[in-house]
Amino acid sequence: RFVVMLCKNKNLDWDIDMAKRFVRTYRDHQYHISLSPLFKEFLEEYGKDVVVLSNGQDEHQRRKFKSLQLDKYIPEDHLFPSGQIGVANPNKEAFLKVLDILGQKPEDWTYVGDHYVNDMLGASSAGMHTLQINRHHHQEGPAAEKVVYSEEECLAFIRSKE
């Protein structure tokens, strides 16, 4: 029903059967995801220095992490579903809690995300540097210190900061 209401809000003409098919298809495919070759290469070199904060229930996000094989590159204690820490983006406390667990200061970290409100506003309000990867040209704003539009640009910018 939520999907039908959402579609009506966006002026899409979906009935309950169409919404059920959509949800079923999403559930069937949500864990059939993989990292791009560019990000795999990057994580092979820098994964030990990467921390992941992802909105969602702990078990659901961890299944995504497993599908992406993040454990091959990123230490397990650097993977933080918001369901695990009890607070979600864009609440600045989500970012601060992760940094506190790791014994780190916000100003020493750059948060890379694709959602302006959840990622850029949240990380910026926590005092972190921000890099928005905006592949689909969605909302941007001043909380993103840098905006890039592709994986190549993202990784080139990160490497330029070494």
XYZ file of N, CA and C in Angstrom:
486
model
N 0.816 -1.195 0.000
C 0.000 0.000 0.000
C 0.860 1.260 0.000
N 1.994 1.195 0.708
C 2.895 2.338 0.745
C 3.361 2.703 -0.664
N 3.709 1.674 -1.450
C 4.186 1.925 -2.817
C 3.090 2.582 -3.639
N 1.846 2.154 -3.494
C 0.729 2.764 -4.227
C 0.572 4.224 -3.808
N 0.630 4.503 -2.507
C 0.510 5.894 -2.035
C 1.649 6.744 -2.567
N 2.856 6.205 -2.544
C 4.008 6.933 -3.059
C 3.815 7.254 -4.545
N 3.352 6.274 -5.306
C 3.127 6.482 -6.740
C 2.060 7.542 -6.982
N 1.013 7.533 -6.182
C -0.033 8.556 -6.335
C 0.529 9.935 -6.046
N 1.410 10.025 -5.044
C 2.044 11.307 -4.736
C 2.913 11.796 -5.882
N 3.435 10.868 -6.677
C 4.290 11.216 -7.813
C 3.515 11.187 -9.133
N 2.187 11.101 -9.030
C 1.293 11.071 -10.205
C 1.553 9.889 -11.136
N 1.900 8.743 -10.552
C 2.054 7.512 -11.317
C 0.808 6.666 -11.103
N 0.303 6.092 -12.147
C -0.949 5.341 -12.086
C -0.668 3.862 -11.840
N -0.394 3.494 -10.586
C -0.137 2.106 -10.227
C -1.263 1.611 -9.339
N -1.738 0.416 -9.630
C -2.716 -0.209 -8.746
C -1.982 -1.137 -7.777
N -2.732 -1.773 -6.896
C -2.122 -2.618 -5.867
C -1.366 -3.806 -6.480
N -1.871 -4.368 -7.587
C -1.178 -5.495 -8.221
C 0.171 -5.071 -8.804
N 0.206 -3.911 -9.436
C 1.459 -3.394 -9.983
C 2.442 -3.140 -8.838
N 1.963 -2.579 -7.751
C 2.822 -2.309 -6.599
C 3.369 -3.603 -6.015
N 2.550 -4.629 -5.916
C 3.004 -5.921 -5.398
C 4.079 -6.523 -6.301
N 3.901 -6.413 -7.616
C 4.906 -6.929 -8.550
C 6.226 -6.183 -8.382
N 6.111 -4.864 -8.222
C 7.315 -4.053 -8.016
C 8.051 -4.495 -6.757
N 7.331 -4.622 -5.645
C 7.950 -5.006 -4.379
C 8.564 -6.398 -4.484
N 7.865 -7.322 -5.124
C 8.380 -8.684 -5.291
C 9.666 -8.663 -6.126
N 9.668 -7.906 -7.207
C 10.853 -7.803 -8.061
C 12.015 -7.176 -7.291
N 11.717 -6.120 -6.542
C 12.757 -5.484 -5.732
C 13.355 -6.485 -4.748
N 12.504 -7.190 -4.029
C 12.991 -8.165 -3.045
C 13.806 -9.270 -3.700
N 13.395 -9.688 -4.891
C 14.116 -10.753 -5.591
C 15.498 -10.305 -6.070
N 15.661 -9.008 -6.295
C 16.906 -8.524 -6.895
C 17.770 -7.681 -5.970
N 17.282 -7.314 -4.801
C 18.006 -6.353 -3.968
C 19.382 -6.828 -3.503
N 19.616 -8.116 -3.489
C 20.920 -8.603 -3.053
C 21.772 -9.096 -4.228
N 21.306 -8.872 -5.432
C 22.081 -9.214 -6.628
C 22.790 -7.951 -7.107
N 23.685 -7.492 -6.273
C 24.418 -6.259 -6.544
C 25.910 -6.551 -6.449
N 26.700 -5.695 -7.069
C 28.146 -5.886 -7.004
C 28.837 -4.535 -7.116
N 30.053 -4.499 -6.649
C 30.872 -3.304 -6.777
C 31.372 -3.181 -8.204
N 31.536 -1.964 -8.645
C 32.130 -1.747 -9.963
C 33.613 -2.107 -9.893
N 34.200 -2.439 -11.030
C 35.647 -2.725 -11.044
C 36.488 -1.568 -10.493
N 36.062 -0.325 -10.732
C 36.815 0.821 -10.217
C 36.829 0.854 -8.693
N 35.660 0.633 -8.091
C 35.603 0.650 -6.631
C 36.297 -0.564 -6.031
N 36.220 -1.712 -6.698
C 36.951 -2.885 -6.207
C 38.445 -2.588 -6.153
N 38.962 -2.033 -7.232
C 40.383 -1.706 -7.290
C 40.757 -0.714 -6.185
N 39.918 0.301 -6.005
C 40.170 1.296 -4.960
C 40.174 0.644 -3.579
N 39.164 -0.196 -3.317
C 39.052 -0.828 -2.004
C 40.161 -1.838 -1.742
N 40.669 -2.466 -2.778
C 41.806 -3.377 -2.592
C 43.003 -2.627 -2.014
N 43.151 -1.380 -2.419
C 44.268 -0.579 -1.950
C 43.966 0.172 -0.652
N 42.751 0.706 -0.525
C 42.437 1.612 0.581
C 41.345 1.112 1.528
N 40.809 -0.069 1.311
C 39.667 -0.556 2.085
C 39.858 -0.527 3.589
N 41.071 -0.779 4.038
C 41.328 -0.791 5.487
C 41.111 0.587 6.105
N 41.106 1.645 5.281
C 40.910 3.018 5.762
C 39.500 3.540 5.497
N 38.610 2.668 5.024
C 37.245 3.069 4.679
C 36.299 2.637 5.798
N 35.333 3.496 6.072
C 34.275 3.193 7.034
C 32.955 3.365 6.300
N 32.016 2.446 6.529
C 30.710 2.514 5.878
C 29.638 2.772 6.927
N 28.842 3.822 6.720
C 27.646 4.097 7.505
C 26.488 4.047 6.526
N 25.563 3.127 6.746
C 24.465 2.911 5.806
C 23.133 2.884 6.545
N 22.176 3.665 6.054
C 20.856 3.695 6.678
C 20.108 2.396 6.438
N 19.477 1.890 7.485
C 18.633 0.715 7.342
C 18.794 -0.261 8.488
N 17.909 -1.249 8.476
C 17.950 -2.280 9.504
C 19.261 -3.046 9.414
N 19.770 -3.430 10.557
C 21.071 -4.083 10.645
C 21.170 -5.296 9.720
N 20.250 -6.236 9.848
C 20.325 -7.471 9.056
C 20.227 -7.190 7.559
N 19.324 -6.312 7.174
C 19.134 -5.979 5.755
C 20.412 -5.362 5.169
N 20.998 -4.403 5.873
C 22.205 -3.754 5.371
C 23.386 -4.734 5.331
N 23.473 -5.594 6.331
C 24.580 -6.564 6.344
C 24.465 -7.560 5.188
N 23.240 -7.879 4.790
C 23.079 -8.744 3.606
C 23.574 -8.023 2.357
N 23.324 -6.723 2.274
C 23.857 -5.946 1.149
C 25.386 -5.922 1.195
N 25.942 -5.706 2.391
C 27.404 -5.701 2.531
C 27.981 -7.027 2.050
N 27.309 -8.116 2.424
C 27.776 -9.453 2.018
C 27.680 -9.615 0.505
N 26.574 -9.165 -0.093
C 26.421 -9.243 -1.551
C 27.520 -8.470 -2.260
N 27.890 -7.335 -1.698
C 28.950 -6.511 -2.282
C 30.349 -7.024 -1.941
N 30.413 -8.026 -1.075
C 31.680 -8.607 -0.618
C 32.575 -7.558 0.050
N 31.952 -6.651 0.778
C 32.726 -5.600 1.427
C 33.717 -6.154 2.439
N 33.388 -7.295 3.029
C 34.280 -7.889 4.031
C 35.629 -8.299 3.445
N 35.733 -8.408 2.124
C 37.017 -8.709 1.489
C 37.957 -7.505 1.536
N 37.390 -6.313 1.717
C 38.172 -5.087 1.596
C 38.166 -4.225 2.854
N 37.042 -4.216 3.548
C 36.838 -3.299 4.672
C 36.718 -4.110 5.960
N 37.438 -3.722 7.001
C 37.314 -4.463 8.266
C 35.870 -4.482 8.771
N 35.470 -5.607 9.316
C 34.098 -5.782 9.824
C 33.724 -4.694 10.822
N 34.671 -4.278 11.638
C 34.364 -3.255 12.642
C 34.347 -1.841 12.058
N 34.395 -1.743 10.729
C 34.241 -0.464 10.025
C 32.941 -0.410 9.234
N 32.062 -1.387 9.433
C 30.767 -1.451 8.728
C 29.660 -1.168 9.732
N 28.929 -0.067 9.537
C 27.941 0.397 10.501
C 26.567 0.620 9.864
N 25.687 -0.361 9.940
C 24.293 -0.085 9.574
C 23.673 0.798 10.663
N 22.838 1.739 10.275
C 22.231 2.614 11.282
C 21.406 1.811 12.284
N 20.846 0.681 11.851
C 20.097 -0.169 12.766
C 20.956 -0.720 13.886
N 22.239 -0.853 13.656
C 23.164 -1.340 14.679
C 23.458 -0.252 15.707
N 23.627 0.977 15.230
C 24.043 2.043 16.148
C 22.858 2.800 16.752
N 21.655 2.560 16.246
C 20.461 3.130 16.859
C 20.096 4.542 16.446
N 20.773 5.065 15.439
C 20.451 6.403 14.938
C 20.831 6.449 13.458
N 20.033 7.157 12.661
C 20.220 7.140 11.205
C 20.558 8.529 10.661
N 21.160 8.547 9.488
C 21.386 9.785 8.747
C 20.006 10.374 8.425
N 19.838 11.652 8.395
C 20.850 12.703 8.455
C 21.177 13.196 9.870
N 20.690 12.515 10.888
C 20.985 12.926 12.262
C 22.499 12.925 12.465
N 23.044 14.062 12.843
C 24.502 14.158 13.001
C 25.025 13.182 14.035
N 24.168 12.754 14.952
C 24.585 11.802 15.976
C 24.997 10.461 15.370
N 24.439 10.098 14.218
C 24.847 8.850 13.551
C 26.325 8.920 13.177
N 26.719 10.020 12.597
C 28.103 10.205 12.171
C 29.040 10.293 13.385
N 28.613 11.069 14.376
C 29.434 11.249 15.571
C 29.584 9.952 16.363
N 28.536 9.148 16.379
C 28.608 7.881 17.114
C 29.633 6.944 16.474
N 29.609 6.850 15.151
C 30.583 6.007 14.445
C 32.007 6.509 14.712
N 32.202 7.801 14.607
C 33.544 8.358 14.841
C 33.991 8.137 16.283
N 33.060 8.247 17.219
C 33.390 8.001 18.624
C 33.818 6.550 18.836
N 33.085 5.615 18.232
C 33.438 4.189 18.333
C 34.853 3.954 17.812
N 35.208 4.653 16.749
C 36.527 4.480 16.131
C 37.613 5.353 16.762
N 37.210 6.228 17.684
C 38.182 7.121 18.318
C 38.733 8.160 17.361
N 37.881 8.655 16.478
C 38.311 9.599 15.443
C 37.636 10.960 15.609
N 38.241 11.987 14.999
C 37.675 13.339 15.022
C 37.010 13.614 13.669
N 35.845 14.277 13.673
C 35.117 14.536 12.427
C 35.939 15.275 11.374
N 36.711 16.240 11.800
C 37.453 17.066 10.835
C 38.547 16.295 10.102
N 38.839 15.094 10.562
C 39.855 14.262 9.911
C 39.266 13.326 8.852
N 37.957 13.383 8.653
C 37.284 12.444 7.752
C 36.494 13.162 6.670
N 36.440 12.543 5.507
C 35.570 12.995 4.414
C 34.503 11.939 4.208
N 33.251 12.372 4.266
C 32.135 11.461 4.049
C 31.742 11.530 2.581
N 31.716 10.385 1.928
C 31.310 10.287 0.527
C 29.916 9.698 0.498
N 28.980 10.389 -0.134
C 27.615 9.896 -0.215
C 26.919 10.412 -1.456
N 25.757 9.832 -1.742
C 25.034 10.231 -2.947
C 23.747 10.997 -2.655
N 23.330 11.071 -1.412
C 22.070 11.724 -1.070
C 22.367 13.029 -0.335
N 21.896 14.142 -0.897
C 22.255 15.433 -0.322
C 21.781 15.577 1.126
N 20.505 15.328 1.382
C 19.970 15.540 2.731
C 20.550 14.538 3.714
N 20.430 13.253 3.421
C 20.874 12.226 4.373
C 22.375 12.218 4.568
N 23.118 12.401 3.499
C 24.569 12.269 3.571
C 25.290 13.596 3.778
N 25.081 14.544 2.895
C 25.838 15.790 2.949
C 25.435 16.656 4.140
N 24.134 16.862 4.346
C 23.706 17.683 5.473
C 24.083 17.041 6.804
N 23.892 15.722 6.883
C 24.216 15.027 8.131
C 25.697 15.074 8.454
N 26.527 14.700 7.489
C 27.979 14.670 7.727
C 28.528 16.076 7.977
N 28.043 17.041 7.218
C 28.490 18.420 7.389
C 28.129 18.938 8.782
N 26.914 18.643 9.227
C 26.492 19.108 10.558
C 27.300 18.446 11.667
N 27.896 17.287 11.378
C 28.751 16.598 12.351
C 30.191 17.110 12.301
N 30.494 18.004 11.359
C 31.835 18.571 11.256
C 32.771 17.836 10.322
N 32.225 16.934 9.508
C 33.047 16.177 8.567
C 33.179 16.943 7.247
N 34.208 16.632 6.486
C 34.298 17.097 5.109
C 33.333 16.245 4.291
N 32.878 16.760 3.148
C 31.855 16.045 2.375
C 32.181 16.023 0.888
N 31.873 14.889 0.288
C 32.029 14.682 -1.150
C 30.764 13.990 -1.643
N 30.022 14.661 -2.500
C 28.781 14.095 -3.031
C 29.032 13.512 -4.414
N 28.697 12.228 -4.560
C 28.741 11.604 -5.882
C 27.300 11.614 -6.401
N 27.072 12.446 -7.392
C 25.719 12.757 -7.854
C 25.521 12.261 -9.287
N 25.551 10.945 -9.456
C 25.453 10.329 -10.785
C 24.159 10.679 -11.505
N 23.093 10.874 -10.740
C 21.770 11.071 -11.360
C 21.311 12.523 -11.310
N 22.223 13.418 -10.971
C 21.962 14.859 -10.963
C 20.743 15.216 -10.118
N 20.753 14.728 -8.874
C 19.702 15.060 -7.916
C 20.123 16.300 -7.141
N 19.471 16.544 -6.027
C 19.701 17.754 -5.241
C 21.161 17.904 -4.847
N 21.636 19.147 -4.943
C 22.971 19.526 -4.494
C 22.820 20.759 -3.617
N 23.877 21.129 -2.926
C 23.829 22.333 -2.112
C 25.149 22.586 -1.419
N 25.174 23.628 -0.601
C 26.432 24.063 0.016
C 27.005 23.093 1.046
N 26.231 22.162 1.562
C 26.774 21.201 2.524
C 27.745 20.226 1.852
N 27.663 20.107 0.543
C 28.613 19.274 -0.206
C 29.803 20.159 -0.575
N 30.947 19.879 0.024
C 32.143 20.675 -0.283
C 32.584 20.470 -1.724
N 32.359 19.273 -2.231
C 32.718 18.934 -3.612
C 31.635 18.015 -4.155
N 31.236 18.231 -5.405
C 30.259 17.365 -6.080
C 30.924 16.800 -7.320
N 30.808 15.485 -7.475
C 31.318 14.809 -8.664
C 30.165 14.023 -9.276
N 30.321 13.643 -10.532
C 29.208 13.028 -11.255
C 29.507 11.626 -11.777
N 30.635 11.087 -11.385
C 30.976 9.734 -11.830
C 31.917 9.086 -10.812
N 32.024 7.780 -10.903
C 32.960 7.051 -10.050
C 34.389 7.496 -10.329
N 34.710 7.710 -11.586
C 36.059 8.131 -11.962
C 36.422 9.456 -11.288
N 35.502 10.421 -11.362
C 35.750 11.720 -10.725
C 35.894 11.574 -9.215
N 35.046 10.750 -8.636
C 35.067 10.526 -7.188
C 36.428 9.991 -6.749
N 36.865 8.941 -7.393
C 38.131 8.318 -6.994
C 39.330 9.208 -7.303
N 39.269 9.940 -8.406
C 40.355 10.868 -8.730
C 40.452 11.957 -7.663
N 39.304 12.458 -7.215
C 39.316 13.494 -6.174
C 39.881 12.930 -4.874
N 39.449 11.762 -4.480
C 39.940 11.150 -3.234
C 41.454 10.948 -3.311
N 41.920 10.419 -4.419
C 43.365 10.181 -4.580
C 44.158 11.487 -4.590
N 43.559 12.565 -5.077
C 44.258 13.855 -5.124
C 44.480 14.429 -3.729
N 43.782 13.908 -2.745
C 43.890 14.408 -1.374
C 44.939 13.678 -0.549
N 45.596 12.695 -1.141
C 46.628 11.935 -0.406
C 47.830 12.791 -0.107
